[in-house]
Amino acid sequence: MRCKKCGRAAVINMRQYKLALCETHYVGWIQAQTERYIHEYQMFSRDERVLVAVSGGKDSLALWEVLLDLQYQVDGLYIDLGIGGDAGYSDQSLGKIRQFLAGRPTAARLHVIDLEEEYGATITEAARLTRRGKAKPCSVCGLIKRHVMNRVARQGGYDVLATGHNLDDEAAVLFGNTMQWQIGYLARQAPVLPASAEGLARKVKPFCRFHERETAAYALVRGIDYLYEECPYAVGASSIRYKIVLSEMERNSPGTKLQFYLGFLRARKAGAFEGAAETRPEMRPCRMCGQPTTAGDQCAFCRLWETVDARRSSQ
Ligand code: Q46
Ligand code: ZN
Ligand code: ZN
């Protein structure tokens, strides 16, 4: 297979675009497409400060690198959930991020929030004590990550929070929400989520139109050494089953995932889900942390840690 632009050996063939590219042209293509999506969905400008949530996986590290190369003002945030104990999943994730930074001349700043150090418990412990995650701490994890990302963005004066979600992630979420006709969730799925309240950052997904194999190929070409393993709690998640089904469809008919996702975005833009997003009660600052919340005067995050402390002292 030859590069369509220069005729050298291709490193990737994107069947859905009928486009094969060599190393150099592939890196240029990823950068140009990222820039295009940032503009098309009005994600952010070069005057704004971006905080990218990094996990040590290929998508978030590749995103960080592409945004740095495109000269955006971007720093990283890693939330150490304490999964797997010493030298376990979380430690390995942080190791990959530090290694990524060490090999790059650009002076990017990394914020590290260690959950156990700052709040007194790992994610597993917090889920066990609050009995919110019998087998998996994922719902507690989602709540904590959202809060911490907002907190760091707010305190650090960032305008935008970026995550490395790719097309496979977005199509799987869309598939799940469609299977269950979760209209409210469908109404809120988008490449850009505006800030839900004053002082909160808007959330963006600049890689939402890249297939997972495309971000993996980018990481490989650029020598980004990332953590291959998924979080151990992701095993058996329905999103993984949806990804398998969608990838099978993509194999038989290249372009399926993109069509599914872009068709949805068009329908959404045309107002197909208008009125479906539940009207949220007014946001007020939490009396403990100050972060805007719809849950009265104490946010769900502060309530969670209060329960953790209470259960622990009664044990
Ligand atoms: S929610 Fe669950 Fe993920 Fe948190 S505990 Fe792991 S699998 S990391 S996206
Ligand atoms: Zn080429
Ligand atoms: Zn709070």
Short mmCIF file of C-alpha atoms and ligand atoms in Angstrom, two decimals:
data_model
loop_
_atom_site.label_atom_id
_atom_site.label_comp_id
_atom_site.label_asym_id
_atom_site.label_seq_id
_atom_site.Cartn_x
_atom_site.Cartn_y
_atom_site.Cartn_z
CA MET A 1 0.00 0.00 0.00
CA ARG A 2 1.39 3.41 -1.03
CA CYS A 3 0.77 6.89 0.39
CA LYS A 4 -1.81 8.68 -1.73
CA LYS A 5 0.14 11.94 -1.43
CA CYS A 6 3.78 10.99 -1.98
CA GLY A 7 3.90 7.34 -3.02
CA ARG A 8 6.05 6.19 -0.10
CA ALA A 9 5.08 3.16 1.98
CA ALA A 10 1.80 3.80 3.80
CA VAL A 11 1.48 3.24 7.56
CA ILE A 12 -2.31 3.28 7.52
CA ASN A 13 -5.13 2.65 5.12
CA MET A 14 -8.41 4.31 6.09
CA ARG A 15 -10.91 2.35 4.06
CA GLN A 16 -13.81 4.63 4.90
CA TYR A 17 -12.00 7.56 3.24
CA LYS A 18 -10.20 5.42 0.63
CA LEU A 19 -7.05 7.07 1.93
CA ALA A 20 -3.65 5.48 2.60
CA LEU A 21 -0.90 7.68 4.06
CA CYS A 22 2.77 7.48 4.97
CA GLU A 23 4.09 8.42 8.42
CA THR A 24 4.68 12.10 7.63
CA HIS A 25 1.44 12.67 5.78
CA TYR A 26 -0.53 10.75 8.40
CA VAL A 27 0.71 12.98 11.24
CA GLY A 28 -0.13 16.04 9.13
CA TRP A 29 -3.58 14.62 8.38
CA ILE A 30 -4.36 14.00 12.08
CA GLN A 31 -3.26 17.54 12.96
CA ALA A 32 -5.24 19.14 10.13
CA GLN A 33 -8.38 17.13 10.91
CA THR A 34 -8.15 17.97 14.62
CA GLU A 35 -7.85 21.65 13.77
CA ARG A 36 -10.82 21.33 11.43
CA TYR A 37 -13.04 19.70 14.09
CA ILE A 38 -12.02 22.31 16.68
CA HIS A 39 -13.23 25.05 14.31
CA GLU A 40 -16.26 23.24 12.95
CA TYR A 41 -17.68 22.57 16.41
CA GLN A 42 -16.37 25.87 17.85
CA MET A 43 -14.53 24.09 20.64
CA PHE A 44 -11.95 26.73 21.62
CA SER A 45 -9.60 29.38 20.30
CA ARG A 46 -5.88 29.95 20.79
CA ASP A 47 -6.67 32.66 23.34
CA GLU A 48 -8.36 30.17 25.63
CA ARG A 49 -6.72 27.86 28.12
CA VAL A 50 -7.42 24.16 27.72
CA LEU A 51 -7.09 21.45 30.35
CA VAL A 52 -6.84 17.97 28.89
CA ALA A 53 -7.75 15.03 31.10
CA VAL A 54 -5.03 12.41 30.62
CA SER A 55 -5.25 8.78 31.63
CA GLY A 56 -2.00 7.34 30.29
CA GLY A 57 -3.92 5.75 27.39
CA LYS A 58 -3.29 6.46 23.70
CA ASP A 59 -6.21 8.82 23.06
CA SER A 60 -5.57 11.37 25.78
CA LEU A 61 -1.78 11.42 25.29
CA ALA A 62 -2.16 11.73 21.52
CA LEU A 63 -4.69 14.54 22.01
CA TRP A 64 -2.36 16.39 24.36
CA GLU A 65 0.48 16.12 21.87
CA VAL A 66 -1.59 17.21 18.86
CA LEU A 67 -2.94 20.25 20.74
CA LEU A 68 0.59 21.20 21.83
CA ASP A 69 1.86 20.84 18.27
CA LEU A 70 -0.99 23.00 17.05
CA GLN A 71 0.17 25.68 19.51
CA TYR A 72 -2.87 25.68 21.74
CA GLN A 73 -2.46 26.64 25.39
CA VAL A 74 -2.95 23.23 26.92
CA ASP A 75 -2.04 21.61 30.25
CA GLY A 76 -2.78 18.12 31.51
CA LEU A 77 -4.71 16.75 34.46
CA TYR A 78 -4.28 13.27 35.88
CA ILE A 79 -6.60 12.03 38.61
CA ASP A 80 -4.95 9.23 40.57
CA LEU A 81 -7.87 7.04 41.59
CA GLY A 82 -5.66 4.61 43.49
CA ILE A 83 -6.73 1.58 41.44
CA GLY A 84 -4.68 -1.59 41.86
CA GLY A 85 -2.47 -0.51 44.77
CA ASP A 86 1.29 0.01 44.47
CA ALA A 87 2.54 -0.51 40.92
CA GLY A 88 -1.06 -1.22 39.90
CA TYR A 89 -3.19 0.35 37.18
CA SER A 90 -3.16 3.94 38.50
CA ASP A 91 0.58 3.96 39.22
CA GLN A 92 1.34 2.56 35.78
CA SER A 93 -0.91 5.17 34.16
CA LEU A 94 0.94 8.01 35.88
CA GLY A 95 4.25 6.41 34.92
CA LYS A 96 3.30 6.53 31.23
CA ILE A 97 2.26 10.18 31.50
CA ARG A 98 5.51 11.19 33.18
CA GLN A 99 7.46 9.27 30.55
CA PHE A 100 5.50 11.08 27.82
CA LEU A 101 6.38 14.46 29.33
CA ALA A 102 10.03 13.60 29.89
CA GLY A 103 10.49 12.88 26.21
CA ARG A 104 8.97 16.13 24.99
CA PRO A 105 10.70 19.46 24.94
CA THR A 106 7.48 21.48 25.19
CA ALA A 107 7.00 22.74 28.70
CA ALA A 108 3.50 21.54 29.43
CA ARG A 109 2.19 21.54 32.96
CA LEU A 110 0.70 18.44 34.53
CA HIS A 111 -1.70 18.66 37.47
CA VAL A 112 -1.87 15.47 39.51
CA ILE A 113 -4.70 14.96 41.96
CA ASP A 114 -4.17 11.98 44.24
CA LEU A 115 -7.59 11.00 45.57
CA GLU A 116 -6.33 9.15 48.63
CA GLU A 117 -3.93 11.92 49.56
CA GLU A 118 -6.42 14.76 49.05
CA TYR A 119 -9.68 13.20 50.14
CA GLY A 120 -8.61 10.22 52.25
CA ALA A 121 -9.73 7.21 50.21
CA THR A 122 -9.13 5.48 46.90
CA ILE A 123 -12.01 5.05 44.50
CA THR A 124 -12.47 1.41 45.47
CA GLU A 125 -12.58 2.31 49.15
CA ALA A 126 -14.99 5.21 48.60
CA ALA A 127 -17.34 2.98 46.60
CA ARG A 128 -17.20 0.24 49.24
CA LEU A 129 -17.88 2.60 52.14
CA THR A 130 -20.75 4.39 50.42
CA ARG A 131 -22.08 1.06 49.11
CA ARG A 132 -22.58 2.71 45.78
CA GLY A 133 -20.52 0.24 43.83
CA LYS A 134 -21.08 -3.34 44.88
CA ALA A 135 -19.00 -4.85 42.13
CA LYS A 136 -17.66 -1.78 40.32
CA PRO A 137 -16.88 1.71 41.54
CA CYS A 138 -17.76 3.27 38.17
CA SER A 139 -20.67 5.47 39.23
CA VAL A 140 -18.65 6.90 42.14
CA CYS A 141 -15.70 7.26 39.78
CA GLY A 142 -17.74 9.25 37.25
CA LEU A 143 -19.04 11.60 39.93
CA ILE A 144 -15.57 12.15 41.39
CA LYS A 145 -13.85 12.68 38.05
CA ARG A 146 -16.45 15.23 36.93
CA HIS A 147 -16.08 17.17 40.17
CA VAL A 148 -12.28 17.12 40.29
CA MET A 149 -11.97 18.12 36.62
CA ASN A 150 -14.29 21.07 37.22
CA ARG A 151 -12.45 22.02 40.37
CA VAL A 152 -9.01 22.05 38.76
CA ALA A 153 -10.36 23.89 35.71
CA ARG A 154 -12.02 26.51 37.91
CA GLN A 155 -9.06 27.01 40.23
CA GLY A 156 -6.56 27.05 37.40
CA GLY A 157 -8.54 29.51 35.28
CA TYR A 158 -9.07 27.08 32.37
CA ASP A 159 -11.86 27.85 29.90
CA VAL A 160 -12.18 24.39 28.43
CA LEU A 161 -11.90 20.78 29.54
CA ALA A 162 -10.88 18.38 26.78
CA THR A 163 -11.11 14.60 26.85
CA GLY A 164 -9.70 12.05 24.42
CA HIS A 165 -12.98 10.30 23.57
CA ASN A 166 -12.74 8.85 20.07
CA LEU A 167 -15.36 7.78 17.53
CA ASP A 168 -15.49 4.23 18.89
CA ASP A 169 -16.28 5.60 22.38
CA GLU A 170 -18.89 8.04 21.07
CA ALA A 171 -20.56 5.49 18.78
CA ALA A 172 -20.72 2.94 21.63
CA VAL A 173 -22.34 5.46 23.99
CA LEU A 174 -24.75 6.47 21.24
CA PHE A 175 -25.56 2.83 20.52
CA GLY A 176 -26.26 2.13 24.20
CA ASN A 177 -28.42 5.22 24.63
CA THR A 178 -30.34 4.39 21.47
CA MET A 179 -30.87 0.76 22.48
CA GLN A 180 -32.45 1.98 25.69
CA TRP A 181 -34.03 5.09 24.18
CA GLN A 182 -32.39 7.32 26.74
CA ILE A 183 -33.67 10.48 25.09
CA GLY A 184 -32.34 12.75 27.83
CA TYR A 185 -28.81 11.36 27.42
CA LEU A 186 -29.08 11.53 23.63
CA ALA A 187 -30.03 15.20 23.88
CA ARG A 188 -26.81 15.86 25.82
CA GLN A 189 -24.34 13.86 23.72
CA ALA A 190 -22.25 16.22 21.60
CA PRO A 191 -18.67 17.15 20.67
CA VAL A 192 -19.09 20.32 22.76
CA LEU A 193 -21.04 20.69 25.98
CA PRO A 194 -21.43 24.32 26.96
CA ALA A 195 -20.58 25.23 30.56
CA SER A 196 -23.64 24.29 32.59
CA ALA A 197 -23.14 27.16 35.03
CA GLU A 198 -21.12 30.28 35.59
CA GLY A 199 -17.56 29.40 36.50
CA LEU A 200 -17.62 25.91 34.98
CA ALA A 201 -15.54 25.00 31.94
CA ARG A 202 -17.13 23.81 28.72
CA LYS A 203 -16.36 20.24 27.77
CA VAL A 204 -15.02 19.25 24.38
CA LYS A 205 -13.98 16.08 22.54
CA PRO A 206 -11.64 17.07 19.67
CA PHE A 207 -10.98 13.39 18.71
CA CYS A 208 -14.65 12.41 18.46
CA ARG A 209 -14.38 11.72 14.73
CA PHE A 210 -11.22 9.59 14.81
CA HIS A 211 -11.48 5.82 14.94
CA GLU A 212 -9.63 4.11 17.76
CA ARG A 213 -7.25 2.51 15.27
CA GLU A 214 -6.41 5.98 13.95
CA THR A 215 -5.39 7.35 17.35
CA ALA A 216 -3.49 4.10 18.04
CA ALA A 217 -1.66 4.47 14.72
CA TYR A 218 -0.84 8.10 15.54
CA ALA A 219 0.58 7.08 18.94
CA LEU A 220 2.65 4.36 17.31
CA VAL A 221 4.04 6.62 14.60
CA ARG A 222 4.94 9.30 17.14
CA GLY A 223 6.51 6.84 19.57
CA ILE A 224 4.05 7.55 22.36
CA ASP A 225 4.40 4.72 24.84
CA TYR A 226 0.96 4.35 26.41
CA LEU A 227 -0.81 1.98 28.77
CA TYR A 228 -2.53 -0.71 26.71
CA GLU A 229 -4.60 -2.12 29.53
CA GLU A 230 -8.02 -0.71 30.27
CA CYS A 231 -9.03 0.01 33.83
CA PRO A 232 -9.65 -3.40 35.49
CA TYR A 233 -13.21 -2.29 36.31
CA ALA A 234 -13.99 -1.78 32.63
CA VAL A 235 -14.02 -5.55 32.08
CA GLY A 236 -17.53 -6.70 31.13
CA ALA A 237 -18.84 -3.14 30.62
CA SER A 238 -21.71 -2.99 28.13
CA SER A 239 -19.82 -0.29 26.17
CA ILE A 240 -17.17 -2.89 25.32
CA ARG A 241 -19.83 -5.24 23.94
CA TYR A 242 -21.28 -2.41 21.86
CA LYS A 243 -17.82 -1.62 20.51
CA ILE A 244 -17.40 -5.23 19.36
CA VAL A 245 -20.75 -5.18 17.54
CA LEU A 246 -20.04 -1.84 15.88
CA SER A 247 -16.54 -2.89 14.83
CA GLU A 248 -17.97 -5.99 13.18
CA MET A 249 -20.39 -3.78 11.24
CA GLU A 250 -17.55 -1.42 10.34
CA ARG A 251 -15.48 -4.34 9.05
CA ASN A 252 -18.26 -5.35 6.66
CA SER A 253 -19.13 -1.83 5.69
CA PRO A 254 -16.39 0.78 6.24
CA GLY A 255 -17.77 4.13 7.35
CA THR A 256 -20.64 2.69 9.41
CA LYS A 257 -19.54 4.16 12.74
CA LEU A 258 -18.94 7.62 11.31
CA GLN A 259 -22.26 7.59 9.48
CA PHE A 260 -24.07 6.53 12.65
CA TYR A 261 -22.45 9.29 14.69
CA LEU A 262 -22.62 12.09 12.12
CA GLY A 263 -26.23 11.20 11.24
CA PHE A 264 -27.07 11.50 14.91
CA LEU A 265 -25.32 14.88 15.20
CA ARG A 266 -27.27 16.15 12.17
CA ALA A 267 -30.57 14.95 13.65
CA ARG A 268 -29.67 16.54 16.95
CA LYS A 269 -28.80 19.83 15.26
CA ALA A 270 -32.09 19.73 13.37
CA GLY A 271 -33.87 19.58 16.73
CA ALA A 272 -34.78 15.87 16.88
CA PHE A 273 -34.17 15.81 20.61
CA GLU A 274 -35.31 19.29 21.45
CA GLY A 275 -37.12 19.46 24.73
CA ALA A 276 -35.80 16.02 25.69
CA ALA A 277 -33.05 17.32 27.95
CA GLU A 278 -34.74 17.54 31.30
CA THR A 279 -35.01 21.06 32.60
CA ARG A 280 -32.58 21.14 35.44
CA PRO A 281 -33.33 22.92 38.66
CA GLU A 282 -31.37 26.09 39.20
CA MET A 283 -27.70 25.69 40.11
CA ARG A 284 -26.51 27.05 43.41
CA PRO A 285 -23.04 26.98 44.96
CA CYS A 286 -22.40 24.06 47.33
CA ARG A 287 -21.93 25.37 50.86
CA MET A 288 -18.85 23.19 51.34
CA CYS A 289 -16.87 23.38 48.09
CA GLY A 290 -18.53 26.27 46.26
CA GLN A 291 -19.03 24.30 43.05
CA PRO A 292 -22.40 24.91 41.36
CA THR A 293 -24.87 22.12 42.08
CA THR A 294 -28.51 21.26 41.47
CA ALA A 295 -28.63 19.12 44.61
CA GLY A 296 -29.64 21.79 47.13
CA ASP A 297 -26.98 23.38 49.31
CA GLN A 298 -24.55 20.45 49.33
CA CYS A 299 -23.25 18.83 46.17
CA ALA A 300 -23.24 15.06 45.56
CA PHE A 301 -19.44 15.00 45.76
CA CYS A 302 -19.27 16.59 49.23
CA ARG A 303 -22.12 14.36 50.40
CA LEU A 304 -20.19 11.32 49.19
CA TRP A 305 -17.09 12.20 51.21
CA GLU A 306 -19.19 12.97 54.25
CA THR A 307 -20.65 9.46 54.04
CA VAL A 308 -17.17 7.96 53.56
CA ASP A 309 -15.93 9.71 56.72
CA ALA A 310 -19.03 8.78 58.75
CA ARG A 311 -18.95 5.09 57.75
CA ARG A 312 -15.26 4.85 58.37
CA SER A 313 -15.47 6.29 61.88
CA SER A 314 -18.35 3.96 62.75
CA GLN A 315 -16.36 0.86 61.72
S1 Q46 B 1 -15.36 4.66 35.46
FE1 Q46 B 1 -15.00 2.55 36.06
FE2 Q46 B 1 -13.70 3.92 34.16
FE3 Q46 B 1 -13.50 4.70 36.70
S2 Q46 B 1 -13.54 2.75 37.72
FE4 Q46 B 1 -12.31 2.42 35.89
S3 Q46 B 1 -13.81 1.68 34.42
S4 Q46 B 1 -11.85 4.48 35.27
S5 Q46 B 1 -13.78 5.16 32.35
ZN ZN B 2 3.22 10.51 2.07
ZN ZN B 3 -19.52 20.42 47.28
#
